[in-house]
PDB file of C-alpha atoms in Angstrom:
ATOM      1  CA  UNK A   1       0.232  -0.149   0.100  1.00 48.00           C
ATOM      2  CA  UNK A   2       1.343   3.256  -0.777  1.00 48.00           C
ATOM      3  CA  UNK A   3       2.346   5.485   2.439  1.00 48.00           C
ATOM      4  CA  UNK A   4       0.024   8.297   1.201  1.00 49.00           C
ATOM      5  CA  UNK A   5      -3.412   6.273   0.531  1.00 48.00           C
ATOM      6  CA  UNK A   6      -5.124   4.700   3.286  1.00 46.00           C
ATOM      7  CA  UNK A   7      -7.577   1.226   2.735  1.00 50.00           C
ATOM      8  CA  UNK A   8     -10.535   3.861   2.230  1.00 49.00           C
ATOM      9  CA  UNK A   9      -9.129   5.589  -0.621  1.00 48.00           C
ATOM     10  CA  UNK A  10      -8.147   8.603   1.085  1.00 47.00           C
ATOM     11  CA  UNK A  11      -4.842  10.264   1.528  1.00 47.00           C
ATOM     12  CA  UNK A  12      -3.442  10.948   4.645  1.00 56.00           C
ATOM     13  CA  UNK A  13      -4.419  14.544   4.356  1.00 60.00           C
ATOM     14  CA  UNK A  14      -8.468  13.716   4.838  1.00 65.00           C
ATOM     15  CA  UNK A  15      -8.881  14.608   1.112  1.00 66.00           C
ATOM     16  CA  UNK A  16     -11.300  12.155  -0.475  1.00 59.00           C
ATOM     17  CA  UNK A  17      -9.876   9.685  -3.473  1.00 59.00           C
ATOM     18  CA  UNK A  18     -10.978   9.660  -7.056  1.00 63.00           C
ATOM     19  CA  UNK A  19     -13.373   6.954  -6.294  1.00 64.00           C
ATOM     20  CA  UNK A  20     -14.818   8.457  -3.724  1.00 54.00           C
ATOM     21  CA  UNK A  21     -16.037  11.772  -5.491  1.00 57.00           C
ATOM     22  CA  UNK A  22     -16.907  10.379  -8.586  1.00 67.00           C
ATOM     23  CA  UNK A  23     -20.222   8.450  -9.632  1.00 61.00           C
ATOM     24  CA  UNK A  24     -20.511   5.502 -11.863  1.00 76.00           C
ATOM     25  CA  UNK A  25     -21.950   6.929 -15.009  1.00 78.00           C
ATOM     26  CA  UNK A  26     -24.619   4.314 -15.115  1.00 79.00           C
ATOM     27  CA  UNK A  27     -26.065   5.809 -12.227  1.00 86.00           C
ATOM     28  CA  UNK A  28     -26.434   9.395 -13.756  1.00 89.00           C
ATOM     29  CA  UNK A  29     -30.065   9.883 -15.440  1.00 94.00           C
ATOM     30  CA  UNK A  30     -29.923  10.659 -19.151  1.00 95.00           C
ATOM     31  CA  UNK A  31     -32.191  13.692 -18.434  1.00 96.00           C
ATOM     32  CA  UNK A  32     -29.221  14.720 -16.216  1.00 95.00           C
ATOM     33  CA  UNK A  33     -26.266  14.140 -18.839  1.00 94.00           C
ATOM     34  CA  UNK A  34     -28.622  15.790 -21.644  1.00 97.00           C
ATOM     35  CA  UNK A  35     -29.168  18.990 -19.624  1.00 97.00           C
ATOM     36  CA  UNK A  36     -25.689  19.119 -18.428  1.00 96.00           C
ATOM     37  CA  UNK A  37     -24.457  18.878 -21.813  1.00 97.00           C
ATOM     38  CA  UNK A  38     -26.775  21.459 -22.989  1.00 98.00           C
ATOM     39  CA  UNK A  39     -25.936  24.079 -20.458  1.00 98.00           C
ATOM     40  CA  UNK A  40     -22.265  23.374 -21.344  1.00 98.00           C
ATOM     41  CA  UNK A  41     -23.054  24.262 -25.133  1.00 98.00           C
ATOM     42  CA  UNK A  42     -25.220  27.282 -23.765  1.00 98.00           C
ATOM     43  CA  UNK A  43     -22.147  28.550 -21.971  1.00 97.00           C
ATOM     44  CA  UNK A  44     -19.692  28.078 -24.568  1.00 98.00           C
ATOM     45  CA  UNK A  45     -21.935  29.868 -27.275  1.00 98.00           C
ATOM     46  CA  UNK A  46     -22.532  32.611 -24.741  1.00 98.00           C
ATOM     47  CA  UNK A  47     -18.833  33.405 -24.306  1.00 97.00           C
ATOM     48  CA  UNK A  48     -18.308  33.296 -28.292  1.00 97.00           C
ATOM     49  CA  UNK A  49     -20.896  35.663 -28.818  1.00 97.00           C
ATOM     50  CA  UNK A  50     -19.042  37.953 -26.689  1.00 96.00           C
ATOM     51  CA  UNK A  51     -21.414  37.690 -23.476  1.00 95.00           C
ATOM     52  CA  UNK A  52     -19.258  37.190 -20.975  1.00 92.00           C
ATOM     53  CA  UNK A  53     -16.984  39.397 -18.945  1.00 89.00           C
ATOM     54  CA  UNK A  54     -14.342  41.092 -21.351  1.00 85.00           C
ATOM     55  CA  UNK A  55     -16.633  39.765 -23.744  1.00 81.00           C
ATOM     56  CA  UNK A  56     -15.254  41.591 -27.099  1.00 86.00           C
ATOM     57  CA  UNK A  57     -11.902  39.875 -26.720  1.00 89.00           C
ATOM     58  CA  UNK A  58     -13.537  36.479 -26.362  1.00 91.00           C
ATOM     59  CA  UNK A  59     -16.053  37.243 -29.369  1.00 96.00           C
ATOM     60  CA  UNK A  60     -15.859  34.480 -32.224  1.00 97.00           C
ATOM     61  CA  UNK A  61     -18.879  34.065 -34.060  1.00 97.00           C
ATOM     62  CA  UNK A  62     -18.084  31.221 -36.320  1.00 97.00           C
ATOM     63  CA  UNK A  63     -17.692  29.166 -33.095  1.00 98.00           C
ATOM     64  CA  UNK A  64     -20.867  30.732 -31.399  1.00 98.00           C
ATOM     65  CA  UNK A  65     -22.564  29.197 -34.868  1.00 98.00           C
ATOM     66  CA  UNK A  66     -21.216  25.790 -34.322  1.00 98.00           C
ATOM     67  CA  UNK A  67     -22.077  25.770 -30.878  1.00 98.00           C
ATOM     68  CA  UNK A  68     -25.641  26.738 -31.082  1.00 98.00           C
ATOM     69  CA  UNK A  69     -26.196  24.664 -34.270  1.00 98.00           C
ATOM     70  CA  UNK A  70     -25.020  21.554 -31.774  1.00 98.00           C
ATOM     71  CA  UNK A  71     -27.435  22.770 -28.869  1.00 98.00           C
ATOM     72  CA  UNK A  72     -30.295  23.216 -31.154  1.00 98.00           C
ATOM     73  CA  UNK A  73     -29.706  19.579 -32.602  1.00 98.00           C
ATOM     74  CA  UNK A  74     -29.608  18.298 -29.114  1.00 98.00           C
ATOM     75  CA  UNK A  75     -32.911  20.058 -28.109  1.00 98.00           C
ATOM     76  CA  UNK A  76     -34.312  18.992 -30.815  1.00 97.00           C
ATOM     77  CA  UNK A  77     -33.590  15.651 -30.816  1.00 97.00           C
ATOM     78  CA  UNK A  78     -34.025  14.790 -27.076  1.00 97.00           C
ATOM     79  CA  UNK A  79     -37.061  17.191 -26.204  1.00 95.00           C
ATOM     80  CA  UNK A  80     -39.639  14.361 -26.363  1.00 94.00           C
ATOM     81  CA  UNK A  81     -37.189  12.222 -23.826  1.00 95.00           C
ATOM     82  CA  UNK A  82     -36.346  14.768 -21.316  1.00 96.00           C
ATOM     83  CA  UNK A  83     -39.880  16.199 -20.946  1.00 94.00           C
ATOM     84  CA  UNK A  84     -41.187  19.850 -21.348  1.00 93.00           C
ATOM     85  CA  UNK A  85     -40.354  20.716 -17.722  1.00 95.00           C
ATOM     86  CA  UNK A  86     -36.864  20.225 -18.638  1.00 96.00           C
ATOM     87  CA  UNK A  87     -37.102  21.533 -22.605  1.00 96.00           C
ATOM     88  CA  UNK A  88     -38.942  24.578 -22.144  1.00 96.00           C
ATOM     89  CA  UNK A  89     -36.162  26.307 -20.270  1.00 97.00           C
ATOM     90  CA  UNK A  90     -33.351  24.833 -22.799  1.00 98.00           C
ATOM     91  CA  UNK A  91     -35.626  26.006 -25.830  1.00 97.00           C
ATOM     92  CA  UNK A  92     -35.809  29.404 -24.192  1.00 97.00           C
ATOM     93  CA  UNK A  93     -31.893  29.696 -23.576  1.00 98.00           C
ATOM     94  CA  UNK A  94     -31.417  28.755 -27.101  1.00 98.00           C
ATOM     95  CA  UNK A  95     -33.880  31.403 -28.548  1.00 97.00           C
ATOM     96  CA  UNK A  96     -31.907  34.006 -26.584  1.00 98.00           C
ATOM     97  CA  UNK A  97     -28.392  32.762 -28.183  1.00 98.00           C
ATOM     98  CA  UNK A  98     -29.815  32.727 -31.479  1.00 98.00           C
ATOM     99  CA  UNK A  99     -31.642  36.359 -31.168  1.00 96.00           C
ATOM    100  CA  UNK A 100     -27.811  37.304 -29.515  1.00 96.00           C
ATOM    101  CA  UNK A 101     -26.225  35.810 -32.423  1.00 97.00           C
ATOM    102  CA  UNK A 102     -28.397  38.039 -34.835  1.00 96.00           C
ATOM    103  CA  UNK A 103     -27.769  41.049 -33.129  1.00 94.00           C
ATOM    104  CA  UNK A 104     -23.817  40.390 -32.883  1.00 95.00           C
ATOM    105  CA  UNK A 105     -23.922  39.549 -36.364  1.00 95.00           C
ATOM    106  CA  UNK A 106     -22.229  42.493 -38.908  1.00 94.00           C
ATOM    107  CA  UNK A 107     -24.568  40.964 -41.722  1.00 93.00           C
ATOM    108  CA  UNK A 108     -27.483  39.234 -39.830  1.00 88.00           C
ATOM    109  CA  UNK A 109     -28.671  35.761 -41.438  1.00 93.00           C
ATOM    110  CA  UNK A 110     -32.059  35.475 -43.122  1.00 92.00           C
ATOM    111  CA  UNK A 111     -34.764  34.450 -41.004  1.00 92.00           C
ATOM    112  CA  UNK A 112     -34.628  30.646 -40.647  1.00 95.00           C
ATOM    113  CA  UNK A 113     -30.775  30.404 -41.998  1.00 96.00           C
ATOM    114  CA  UNK A 114     -29.507  31.351 -38.496  1.00 97.00           C
ATOM    115  CA  UNK A 115     -27.521  28.895 -36.379  1.00 98.00           C
ATOM    116  CA  UNK A 116     -30.001  26.055 -35.477  1.00 97.00           C
ATOM    117  CA  UNK A 117     -32.757  27.574 -37.326  1.00 97.00           C
ATOM    118  CA  UNK A 118     -32.976  24.577 -39.275  1.00 97.00           C
ATOM    119  CA  UNK A 119     -33.893  22.734 -36.422  1.00 96.00           C
ATOM    120  CA  UNK A 120     -35.877  25.323 -34.379  1.00 95.00           C
ATOM    121  CA  UNK A 121     -37.679  27.275 -37.616  1.00 95.00           C
ATOM    122  CA  UNK A 122     -37.052  30.887 -37.666  1.00 96.00           C
ATOM    123  CA  UNK A 123     -36.425  32.962 -34.709  1.00 93.00           C
ATOM    124  CA  UNK A 124     -37.598  36.590 -34.961  1.00 88.00           C
ATOM    125  CA  UNK A 125     -37.027  39.531 -32.219  1.00 76.00           C
TER     126      UNK A 125
END
């Protein structure tokens, strides 16, 4: 046995071991995985739209477009699986990002041509 690790999987400084702080992925409900991924996509898109602190420095509309497109696909494909309770706020967040993208664009896409709109339909402000 390693000097720094006890039989309980914790180190001598009483911090939990890797096995103690992780859950088996099989125990995580699908709705939690889907919503977590959606929130990560939303956050990354918002940063790339320049909506974070120091936004203009991090603004990258090409990256934002890709993230919004992926988010729209995920939400559309999983909406019936995760229930309206979970899907509705994700759809609201997606629409907000789509509108923010339209505002941030120098030459806005035609309605129905913006990121994710092939999944959601045209988004109007």
